[in-house]
Each structure stands twice: as structure tokens, then as C-alpha cells.
Amino acid sequence: MTSFSSDSLATTDQYAWLEGIHDAAALDWVRTQTQRTEAELHDEDYAQSVVAIRKVLDSTDRIAMVTKRGDFYYNFWRDAEHRLGIWRRTTWDSYCSESPVWELLLDMDQYATTQGAQWHFAGSSFLRPTPGEPHRKALIRLSPDGGDQVRIREFDLENLRFVEDGFDLAVAKTSASWIDEDTLLVTSATDETNTTRSTYASTARELTRGASLADADVVFEVDQEHVAAFCYYDSTPGFERIVTTDAIDFYNSHTGIIVDGTHHKIDVPTDVQVSLHRQWVLFAPQTDWTHQGQLIPAGSLALSHLADFLDDGRIAQVVFVPDAKTSLQGLDFTANYLLVSVLHDVAAQILVFDLRNNFAQSTLPVEDPMLSVSVSAVDDEDTATADDYWMTITGFTTPTTLLRGSVGEPATVLKRSPERFDASGFAVTQHFARSKDGTRVPYFQIADAQLELDGENSVLMDGYGGFQHSMTPGYSPAMGVGWLSKRSANGRRPVYVMTNIRGGGEYGPGWHRAALREKRHRAYEDFAAIAEDLVTRGVTKRERLAATGRSNGGLLMGNMITGYPQLFGAISCGVPLLDMRRYTQLAAGHSWIAEYGDPDVPEDWEFVRTFSPLHRLTDQPHPIGDYPASLIWTTTTDDRVGPSQARKMAAKMMDLGISNVRYHEPENGGHAGSTDNDSTARMLATSYEFLWRQVR
């Protein structure tokens, strides 16, 4: 099979100069367009929206979610007083009180002042202490700009400071876990020799204190054409091992363990997802899997004792098999139970399996199908909390509630988040649209209970449709104050619609695979079908219909702009993939070939081009006046998708004479689009205000 070079193609691309992320000419264009957008949008209404969103993000009475480590409960917190945030901990009794007393561990604003740089807290990893002793060391992940690259530093939990001359890993796409107090297991994409084409680490190294990472022994390595080497050290007493994953692509991988220097491969098809917990190994096949004569359907969950499976391949139990309306979403272990989260028509269910009683099944009660419910173990290694779990309940108009329970006993409400916007009179309903091929596609509608079906309601649709990611109900104060709290010119409250299109995981692997590669257009047909259904039902009309999406959802928005412009009045397209000819050559794009196809393979490019918005602009042109008002936005420091695709799309639209396109690119924020509450508020307010002014 012949192929051709994307790099050579770039030389004939008239917008290739915008790929130079920090090139002077590209940044001049970015600043000019960003200033133009801000001059139009950033007025008093925008400022009020920023203040309203910032207020709910900074609220001090929101729930401080915690993670238990030893006797303490840890939390990272941002508010108006702590822009970059504080890392802190408290005791259980204190946490249960209305006003917990927190011990400050790390003040990121103060750290930024001493360092002369705006470092952002990106997580922590604790060294397992000697039994009976407190935790004394942690690794802190620090992002310089909100992107995926981090610096990792050793932190002393007794003296509450970074360890002088301690572990300090330079900024890169890095992960690290403790093997012992003087040894780390590190994967880090620091140079070409240990970086995959997808920009992730290709090696795992055992780094000893005082040694350089470059000289550390390689304990695991993958082909640089693969996505990444993912490794961590499992320090669970009695189950110490290195867990390895060779991520071949986004949906195919090999998993294994290294014990006493010997690598044991877990021999299953590459599209069977594998996870490990103590003595258990779990399998989630993405396509039907026949194992030792037993059919394990796609989307199922099976488990076995690891020793048994490595010995003779025995499967102990298939604990979950989906039907046409259910899908596996997640799992966690307490000491004696397996907790499994399931969706049924996008409504939450929690299944409980007794590991001591032949996997006997029960359920945790769920009060309302329009709410999302998630569960996780509190600390399965502490005998006092062995079978305790956290339960989080949230909904579009229902503030988040945190409960704690023990399997077999009722859960107790610990914390309730206050209402952040006036949701009185809103109704949450679920609807189904019929897509082009006849598939029923669900969506949630949040609207006035007395909604008039005359087409005169301002509607914001939200979508993603990729990577088996499920869109589920959740309380979003920022959306509440930034969108649902507005009033249109006719005095009505706007409508918010969350879509569950194919490509996501709402109905399991089949729902996802239905929109993979050459079938990608099904996701776009689903979204368009929901837009048409909203019009048919009389909820809205084209002039009052807005849509938003980010990342893969940005690609969705790009295809709405270029494929279905007649359906929308306005679109916000954030941190997007848009140039599908070049996406594998930019940032981490090579890792997504399994999702979209490889444009360097001519047969793949034939179908990839049909959903490449940058190319659809001229391959499938529409009358200039048909295009919706479009805000295309990103950040300069997005090191996952990269800013160039957004730049090129906006520039091409402008050159084609599409006058209602605007571009916005602040410097920091990474792929998330923000680094703190202020930048989050500004990012959201810019998007909401742009859309609102077009469809109100």
C-alpha cells in the first residue's frame, strides 16, 4: 500500500504558516483576531456574566470533595482568595462538621510568588507508609500553563515543603509512581528516543534517588508507532508489581505485570480492556469475545483470579452482560464487594457483587432516573472503612449531594451543595430523535415547565459523540448562571439540551463503534436529527438555535458549520480538531487514528476528508449567507490538539468571505481552556455571550 507525506502536503497548504504555534506572524494574526473578538464581545453584559460565573466558581460553601489517605482527608481548593488554589487536609470528624478545620499543606499562590512562575497544581501521588505510620512523602504534579506537560516534585508531608534536592522531574508528558522511598517508576516523553509519535512516553524507567532519568534502567518499552507506554507500581501489600500497558492505539492494548523482573503478559485480544485489583483481573471486551468456548459479549464485564488466568485462562464469572438499553460505565472495589456503575437509557444504576458469596448481586437504591449517580470506595485497605463508599448524586437542576455509606447499610447525606441559580419552574425531560438511518437517539431537555411550543425559544445544544465518552446529567452552576438564567427579548427563559449521539458510550461499545472511522457521519447525522426534532416539536427554530462543543465536540461543531449550516443560528467551536488532513502530525493527534482513520493512508483519506471541516468548506460549499455565526476558540498552550487547527479554520472562513466568524485564543489554559476560576469564567462567558447575542 502506498502512502504520502503529510509534511510535504503542508508546504502547499496556504494556511500552514499558522501551524507555527509561537511564530511571530502567526501570533500577530492571533492577537489581531482575539482583540477584534474581545472588542465586540467584552462589554458590560460580558463583564456581568464573568462576575456571575466567577461568583459560583469561587463560592466557599460548595462541597469540598476529598480523598482519604491514612487518617486524613485531602482536598484541593480554589476560590477568590486562592486563585491558584490550596492543597489541604482535615480529619473525618472535622470534615463532617459544617465548618471543617483544614491544615494547609501547599499554597500555590504563595509558591508562584517564590518561584516567579505561575505553576498549577495537577495532582498528587502518595508514598505508601510503613504499616502503622503516617504518610510522609508525596509527588506533586505541577503544570506550567494548564497543558498536559507537568513537572513532578517530591513533597514532605511532615515539614510541609518541597524536598530540597529531592525528586524533581523536568516538564514533559510524565507520570511517576513510588516503588519505595528512594525509587520511582517513571514514564516521561523527554526527547525523541523515548517519545512516541503520539507525543507520549515510549519507555518506563526505574529511577533511583540522585540518579538522572536518562541513565535510569528501562524496565518496559513499546514501539514508538504505538500511542504510549503506561505503567504504574502497585504497592498493595501482598500484590506488589509493576503493571504495564502497551497502548497500541486508543482501543487496542496489551496489559501485563512485572514481578521479580519477569514480565507476565495477560493474553487476551487487544480490544479487551484489562484492569487489575489485588488478586482480581477484570475484562471488558469491546467486541464479542469467545474465550475457551464461552461467548463474552461486547460491553460485558468478566473477572477472574489473576493467578488462575495466568495459569490456565480460567474466567471466574461474567458479572454483567448488557442488553440493548444498558451499558457498563465504571467500577470500583471495596474490601469485599465490586461496585459497578451502569446506564439504562442514560439513567444511572449501581450494581453490587459480593466477592465472598459467589458474586451474589444486589443494587444500591437510586432515587431519580434523571439524576447521575457515581460511587467509589472510601479506603478498602483500612479495616474501619473496608466496605465504605462515597456516592455522588447530581442533576441538571439538582445541586450535587455527597453521601457516604457502607455496603448493606443505608447511605448518609454528608454535604449538599446550595442552589446556585433559580431552577424553579424548570423541567428536565428526556426525548428521542430519529436519525437518518432510523436509529433512536436520546437527548435531555432542560426547559421551562410551561414551555410554549411555538418555535420562539432560545436553545443551546451541547454534544461530544466520540471516544466512548458518555454525556450524563450534572449540576453546572456556570451553565445555570451563564445560560439558563438569561431572559430573551420575548421574556422567556432559554433551553439547554444535552445530546447522547453515537460515538459516545451511552449504550456501550456498539454505540461508540457505530460512529468510528468511515461511519463518523452517523454522529453528525444524530446531532442534526436532534436539531431538526427540536424544530419539529416547536421548541425552537433555526434563528434561535445555538450549539456548542469542545475537542472532539469541536470537530462535531466544525461539521455542523460545514455540513448542516442551515440548522443553526450560532455555534461555539472550542479547542477543536478541524484539519483532519494534518491532525496526526499535530500535538497528540497520532494517538487518535483508531477513532478517525489515518489520512496518510489513501483509502482512509477518502472518508476522513468527508468529515474534515477545513476541507468541507470548499469541497461542499454552501452559500456564504447560510453559515451560522461561529466563534472558533482555543488556547496557545493546548498541547493535546494544538491551536493551529482552529486558526486555520477561522482564517479560511474569513478568506472565503464568511463575515460572521470570530476567533479567540488566550495564551494559557491548555486543552481545558482555563487554568483558574477567573480564566474559566472568562472562557465560558465569552462563549455564552457570543451565542446568546445571536439567538436571544
XYZ file of C-alpha atoms in Angstrom, residues 272-644:
373
model
C -10.403 -6.457 25.602
C -9.850 -3.797 28.259
C -7.951 -5.208 31.239
C -7.740 -3.881 34.777
C -6.250 -5.285 37.958
C -7.173 -5.074 41.632
C -5.395 -7.163 44.229
C -5.971 -10.821 43.268
C -8.538 -9.948 40.609
C -8.174 -9.353 36.891
C -11.156 -7.818 35.057
C -12.046 -7.938 31.367
C -14.297 -5.595 29.375
C -14.388 -6.718 25.717
C -15.171 -4.061 23.119
C -16.298 -6.663 20.575
C -17.731 -10.137 21.160
C -15.032 -12.361 22.674
C -15.117 -16.143 22.585
C -12.829 -17.481 25.300
C -12.382 -21.209 25.917
C -15.676 -21.850 24.144
C -17.575 -19.208 26.145
C -19.043 -16.146 24.393
C -18.476 -12.958 26.372
C -20.475 -10.260 24.554
C -19.141 -6.796 23.815
C -19.765 -4.434 26.713
C -19.750 -7.219 29.306
C -17.646 -7.387 32.460
C -15.884 -10.609 33.412
C -13.384 -11.291 36.151
C -11.042 -13.979 37.354
C -8.343 -14.611 39.881
C -5.166 -13.363 38.228
C -3.176 -16.437 39.229
C -5.817 -18.731 37.733
C -5.988 -16.795 34.494
C -2.222 -16.738 34.063
C -2.151 -20.469 34.807
C -4.888 -21.823 32.559
C -7.059 -18.920 31.377
C -9.967 -19.608 33.701
C -12.724 -16.966 33.908
C -14.394 -16.988 37.320
C -17.567 -15.080 36.464
C -19.212 -12.868 33.860
C -20.867 -10.409 36.246
C -22.507 -8.069 33.755
C -23.935 -8.586 30.277
C -25.599 -5.568 28.638
C -28.846 -5.518 26.732
C -29.877 -3.068 24.016
C -30.539 -0.299 26.544
C -27.769 -0.778 29.118
C -24.049 -0.113 29.228
C -21.158 -0.513 31.618
C -19.770 2.840 32.783
C -17.344 2.196 35.641
C -16.372 0.098 38.635
C -14.592 0.149 41.961
C -13.791 -2.271 44.778
C -14.409 -2.132 48.472
C -12.729 -4.838 50.534
C -15.485 -7.397 49.918
C -17.649 -6.028 47.113
C -17.423 -4.973 43.490
C -19.414 -1.807 42.696
C -20.453 -1.453 39.048
C -21.993 1.677 37.510
C -24.432 1.057 34.655
C -26.586 3.251 32.428
C -30.083 2.224 31.302
C -31.284 4.641 28.614
C -28.703 7.062 30.095
C -30.225 6.635 33.596
C -27.900 5.521 36.399
C -27.931 2.143 38.143
C -25.426 0.820 40.702
C -24.898 -2.946 40.885
C -23.170 -4.615 43.845
C -21.447 -8.020 43.641
C -20.466 -9.922 46.787
C -16.946 -11.271 46.277
C -17.315 -13.678 49.219
C -20.685 -15.116 48.200
C -20.301 -16.363 44.620
C -20.779 -12.820 43.219
C -24.330 -12.521 44.538
C -25.870 -9.411 43.012
C -27.794 -6.562 44.650
C -28.301 -2.873 43.877
C -27.825 0.442 45.592
C -31.031 2.495 45.528
C -31.196 5.373 43.025
C -33.916 7.914 43.723
C -34.433 9.572 40.320
C -33.545 8.374 36.797
C -32.955 11.980 35.697
C -30.002 12.228 38.100
C -26.453 10.969 37.698
C -25.099 8.705 40.439
C -21.465 7.716 40.897
C -19.844 5.575 43.571
C -16.278 4.917 44.679
C -14.616 3.160 47.582
C -13.516 5.270 50.549
C -10.480 3.193 51.572
C -10.659 -0.565 51.158
C -7.363 -1.125 52.999
C -8.499 0.460 56.264
C -10.456 -2.075 58.329
C -12.611 0.722 59.741
C -13.747 1.765 56.247
C -13.280 -1.525 54.384
C -16.689 -1.600 52.683
C -17.499 2.114 52.822
C -18.270 4.034 49.663
C -18.801 7.597 48.517
C -21.941 8.286 46.499
C -22.336 11.491 44.499
C -25.750 12.461 43.152
C -26.241 15.336 40.726
C -28.677 16.552 38.077
C -29.242 19.427 35.674
C -31.329 21.360 38.206
C -30.399 19.355 41.310
C -27.307 20.564 43.190
C -24.715 17.932 43.966
C -25.169 15.824 47.101
C -22.383 13.779 48.698
C -23.299 10.680 50.702
C -21.274 8.039 52.468
C -22.426 4.534 53.148
C -21.314 1.005 53.841
C -22.491 -1.813 51.596
C -25.613 -3.331 53.100
C -26.486 -0.223 55.110
C -28.280 2.999 54.083
C -26.056 5.839 52.913
C -25.993 9.061 54.922
C -26.006 12.542 53.417
C -22.777 14.345 54.311
C -22.865 17.517 52.233
C -25.342 19.299 49.991
C -24.330 21.973 47.540
C -26.579 25.051 47.695
C -28.588 26.129 44.662
C -26.541 28.495 42.507
C -29.240 29.652 40.115
C -33.001 29.851 40.116
C -34.158 26.491 38.755
C -37.740 26.857 39.934
C -40.164 26.152 37.143
C -37.661 24.219 35.023
C -38.488 20.667 33.952
C -35.971 18.006 32.929
C -37.310 15.664 30.258
C -35.822 13.008 28.013
C -36.678 12.762 24.320
C -35.662 10.605 21.370
C -34.993 11.777 17.825
C -34.943 9.504 14.779
C -31.613 9.726 12.955
C -31.087 9.411 9.222
C -30.668 5.607 9.394
C -33.656 5.165 11.719
C -31.735 4.910 14.995
C -33.449 6.386 18.072
C -31.082 8.908 19.649
C -31.783 10.246 23.163
C -31.378 13.760 24.451
C -32.169 15.644 27.645
C -34.066 18.910 27.578
C -33.973 21.436 30.424
C -36.717 23.988 29.851
C -39.499 25.962 31.464
C -42.189 23.513 32.561
C -44.697 25.756 30.773
C -42.622 25.872 27.594
C -44.533 27.289 24.660
C -44.047 25.132 21.567
C -44.168 27.933 19.020
C -40.539 27.886 17.877
C -39.648 31.069 19.733
C -37.377 29.645 22.440
C -33.613 30.219 22.518
C -31.903 26.806 22.719
C -28.316 25.739 23.377
C -27.399 22.213 22.248
C -24.313 20.515 23.666
C -22.603 17.472 22.155
C -19.480 15.316 22.019
C -20.015 11.967 20.319
C -16.636 10.271 20.460
C -14.125 8.110 22.323
C -16.927 6.199 24.094
C -17.475 9.188 26.403
C -20.967 9.324 27.907
C -22.805 12.619 28.375
C -24.828 12.369 31.599
C -26.879 14.770 33.755
C -24.943 17.025 36.103
C -25.348 20.245 38.034
C -23.429 23.021 36.289
C -23.716 26.317 38.155
C -21.744 28.098 35.434
C -24.186 26.960 32.760
C -27.058 27.830 35.067
C -25.998 31.441 35.581
C -24.369 31.838 32.174
C -27.235 30.452 30.086
C -30.393 29.283 31.878
C -30.651 32.458 33.963
C -30.903 34.746 30.943
C -34.114 36.211 29.544
C -34.685 36.592 25.825
C -36.219 39.630 24.136
C -39.645 37.961 24.377
C -39.213 37.465 28.117
C -38.639 33.713 28.008
C -36.016 31.625 29.733
C -33.694 29.741 27.397
C -33.483 25.974 26.938
C -30.459 23.700 27.357
C -30.199 20.379 25.502
C -27.621 17.655 26.180
C -27.307 15.143 23.344
C -26.365 11.454 23.562
C -25.247 10.880 19.981
C -23.401 7.860 18.636
C -19.659 7.808 19.122
C -20.266 8.155 22.861
C -20.589 5.367 25.412
C -24.195 5.811 26.496
C -25.136 2.397 25.055
C -21.771 0.708 25.300
C -19.095 -0.203 22.743
C -21.611 -0.730 19.925
C -22.900 2.841 20.277
C -19.322 4.042 20.057
C -18.238 1.820 17.196
C -21.286 2.846 15.169
C -19.561 6.197 14.533
C -15.938 5.105 14.155
C -13.785 5.965 11.145
C -15.798 5.679 7.911
C -19.018 5.682 9.951
C -18.174 9.035 11.549
C -21.043 10.843 9.876
C -23.554 8.953 11.989
C -22.579 11.115 14.966
C -23.211 14.237 12.899
C -26.468 12.874 11.496
C -27.601 12.170 15.074
C -26.856 15.702 16.224
C -28.573 17.171 13.168
C -31.582 14.912 13.761
C -31.937 16.250 17.302
C -31.723 19.823 15.995
C -34.470 19.025 13.485
C -36.546 17.308 16.173
C -36.379 20.425 18.345
C -37.755 22.431 15.422
C -40.393 19.828 14.557
C -41.580 19.720 18.158
C -41.928 23.506 18.122
C -39.267 24.088 20.753
C -37.203 26.423 18.571
C -36.294 27.483 15.041
C -33.035 27.914 13.203
C -32.614 31.582 14.174
C -32.889 30.714 17.880
C -30.832 27.512 17.886
C -27.220 27.553 19.140
C -24.775 24.683 19.592
C -21.508 24.179 21.452
C -18.801 21.536 21.691
C -15.132 21.191 22.570
C -12.254 18.985 21.422
C -13.912 16.071 19.587
C -17.070 18.075 20.255
C -15.293 20.894 18.421
C -14.924 18.587 15.433
C -18.653 17.940 15.758
C -19.278 21.700 15.674
C -16.999 22.080 12.655
C -19.107 19.524 10.820
C -22.291 21.319 11.836
C -20.870 24.553 10.407
C -19.841 22.940 7.131
C -22.389 20.144 6.751
C -25.563 21.470 8.377
C -25.242 25.266 8.432
C -28.944 25.712 7.645
C -29.918 24.252 11.049
C -28.167 26.679 13.392
C -28.141 30.350 14.209
C -24.868 30.244 16.134
C -22.069 27.815 17.035
C -19.234 27.860 19.579
C -16.409 25.571 18.467
C -13.775 25.093 21.197
C -10.234 23.594 21.242
C -11.259 21.723 18.092
C -9.967 19.214 15.605
C -10.756 20.721 12.206
C -7.922 19.918 9.797
C -8.239 16.160 9.524
C -5.561 16.012 6.836
C -2.942 17.238 9.288
C -4.323 16.167 12.656
C -1.975 13.166 13.029
C 1.036 15.469 12.600
C -0.074 17.975 15.237
C 0.314 17.658 19.023
C -1.094 14.295 20.240
C -3.173 13.694 17.107
C -1.419 10.494 16.053
C -2.978 8.738 19.058
C -6.494 9.142 17.624
C -6.053 7.229 14.370
C -8.203 4.372 15.698
C -11.056 6.836 16.194
C -10.888 8.751 12.924
C -8.677 6.885 10.460
C -5.219 7.628 9.076
C -5.123 10.443 6.483
C -1.699 9.199 5.344
C -3.398 6.037 4.009
C -5.130 6.973 0.731
C -8.100 4.669 1.350
C -8.626 6.262 4.767
C -8.216 9.806 3.471
C -11.109 9.239 1.094
C -13.542 9.026 4.030
C -11.633 11.214 6.510
C -11.795 14.108 4.073
C -15.599 13.936 4.114
C -15.649 14.952 7.800
C -12.670 17.329 7.754
C -14.322 20.740 8.281
C -11.364 22.650 6.842
C -11.791 20.753 3.576
C -15.583 20.637 3.579
C -15.592 24.433 3.358
C -14.508 24.150 -0.266
C -15.337 20.516 -1.068
C -19.002 21.031 -0.167
C -19.523 24.812 -0.251
C -22.739 26.458 0.878
C -23.925 29.955 0.012
C -21.960 32.400 2.167
C -25.117 33.628 3.862
C -26.067 30.130 5.034
C -23.258 29.772 7.575
C -24.202 30.303 11.214
C -22.442 32.904 13.324
C -19.388 30.985 14.524
C -16.960 31.501 17.399
C -13.845 29.358 16.973
C -11.621 29.370 20.035
C -8.627 27.626 21.564
C -5.542 28.405 23.674
C -1.935 28.841 22.598
C -0.818 26.278 25.189
C -3.169 23.479 24.121
C -0.625 20.673 23.741
C -3.208 17.954 23.108
C -4.996 19.157 19.955
C -2.913 22.272 19.398
C -4.170 25.719 18.342
C -3.300 25.572 14.654
